[in-house]
């Protein structure tokens, strides 16, 4: 018995592959500071729990395959406030942003097809691409140029007869880069001229710092048939465990294909959709402002602490709650094993996501890491301090 | 821009494709009796809602990719009571049985691969197979031989170099057929001799009538590396909207592949897993007995009413809550359109799932339908009565 060549190409998540070593370290009494996973400590809005507690049907029935009207309309109204007019048929409820990504790629990629993605990129994109029979062709960027990618001379040479689309995360995971309106226009012109899909993963839309704000690709009417938006309540409302997202497009043919996949898996969780709808309805701009202020403080704390570590390089991220950091070590995977198996400082150690997991060719990014700054400032100070101590111990071992 | 050839091969669900016509009929004031979808009216156990209401964490966090320990251990103990010893690593939490099916097929099927499935079969199997690049090769059965398929002379001639496995629903959807222990042995010997996976969808395990009982393929130690079980709380506890299922196998290599897919989508809903665990822990055998008795009564009611319709043929199902029925009409899809657009009896009409959706070649099953007997006996009597009246009106139109 053999396995699919597609699944054989996939890898375990770089964010989670050290979990068993972490469990061992914890069993040995070591406390781990987590910079590796995007699980915020921000409280989930009470609107969610209130709705869940007050569900009063006696039978927990299937939802419609395309989503409960309560949820779909709540998403529409959220976009309405961003001045984006969507119809119900433009929105499909999904199990988190993950399922939206899966469905998007499954509809547009075939064997041998390619999707251009600015690199470094969210590692799970590889799995979703490989499972279609296609793959990701990276648009290389570098720490030196601030991981920016919206540049014709960088993108157009990579387009060939296999290219079906461009996919990006905006604000960026793992880089924190946000596209300017001018950069968005460049990308929009490229997908229009080359007849490509544009999959825009905008799950971090609320997390834009320094009062910059950002636009969504769904606002651009001239590429409305090209654009597919991946969205989720996970980060927006700190409700990762709800598993409620949305696949959004004004391309009716695309949505008809995606609906086949929605029907095959029947539906997304009923109560969780109602809870998500309540958050969209009841959470105020004040909530988003408070959360944004808190994350900006965390970012600033991390930046301040990182500047104290000799040889560390990074750019200050503009959005999301991730950043890439270049460390003065030979191999950050080896550093992570060392930190979990041989190092502790007063019983504490630290985890990050090694950078190679965010590159198509894992021989790249060997001296980079990605961190998520999703915990409070004291926690982050200690975590970055541990990182500095760990680097020193590793290089002196 | 074009779409994946894989998704282009898929179809909308035959169970849901008449929904827009149904909405139109309802808008015209017609009441529809639903025999088309397996949404039971049985109440979801209070254990689920109690747990959901009492969730008291402030942050709704991700669950582990392989499932919450509370849920995985509850599933283990449920199998323990069936005398099946499973380890935690043999169980992955999934979003309903649908995701378990998706992951199973994605791991074992590649481009051009074939999976043997007794026909008629659950229509969504096609979508899950096509999306891998593989396809389903039907094991034909017929109404005349009671839809039975466990027969070497029927199965072995279909095995070729592309065959990767056999997949079946036991108890059967849409046929209600249950494999005897002797039949299970025949299937087990075939997969062993031909080195095939056996994907056994056992989500209707509790619904076995006439005190017959049934075994699970996971009990057979000599094929433990071949067997993949698809399971779900949807029907077991009438909790379809929870979207909690399980992928179960004692084949460690298979589970390692499936874990890659689990990690890519991060996790299954946290609160719903806790609710599912509570049902496994707290629901008693008396609950299953009562539900089984109720479904058996419904089955008997449907059988009694169907015998009153001239020209209708069927076999009495042994399990699940579905049955295939051969009608005295030329085309049951046309009949369904007629029933929704031109027919009503005192303002009522009826929906079923046309049989062709359950065959690989949709020119088969044109005079068959599948019904789900998931509502109370009065409802079912009226629904079958409407079916009889509708057939008469259709044939006289």
Short mmCIF file of C-alpha atoms in Angstrom, two decimals, chain B residues 8 33 35 50 74 111 118 134 141 143-144 169 178-179 181 184 190 228 234 236 247 263 284 309 314 354 383 390 395:
data_model
loop_
_atom_site.label_atom_id
_atom_site.label_comp_id
_atom_site.label_asym_id
_atom_site.label_seq_id
_atom_site.Cartn_x
_atom_site.Cartn_y
_atom_site.Cartn_z
CA UNK B 8 -14.85 20.70 -13.05
CA UNK B 33 -42.24 17.10 3.18
CA UNK B 35 -37.42 12.74 2.48
CA UNK B 50 -24.62 21.80 28.94
CA UNK B 74 -13.78 9.89 24.87
CA UNK B 111 -3.75 10.82 -10.27
CA UNK B 118 -20.30 -0.57 -3.95
CA UNK B 134 -8.35 9.67 -8.70
CA UNK B 141 -25.20 -4.07 -7.32
CA UNK B 143 -32.22 -3.77 -6.43
CA UNK B 144 -33.04 -7.37 -7.44
CA UNK B 169 -20.57 2.61 4.08
CA UNK B 178 -25.42 -4.26 6.61
CA UNK B 179 -22.53 -6.65 6.07
CA UNK B 181 -19.61 -11.24 9.69
CA UNK B 184 -16.86 -8.75 6.31
CA UNK B 190 -9.68 -9.40 -0.52
CA UNK B 228 -9.27 3.34 7.88
CA UNK B 234 -23.51 13.82 13.51
CA UNK B 236 -24.79 8.95 16.42
CA UNK B 247 -10.38 9.56 11.28
CA UNK B 263 -1.81 20.61 10.73
CA UNK B 284 -26.15 5.84 28.02
CA UNK B 309 -48.28 2.42 -3.87
CA UNK B 314 -37.77 -1.89 -2.60
CA UNK B 354 -33.16 11.13 -7.27
CA UNK B 383 -44.79 12.10 2.85
CA UNK B 390 -47.40 12.57 -7.06
CA UNK B 395 -47.84 9.55 -15.01
#
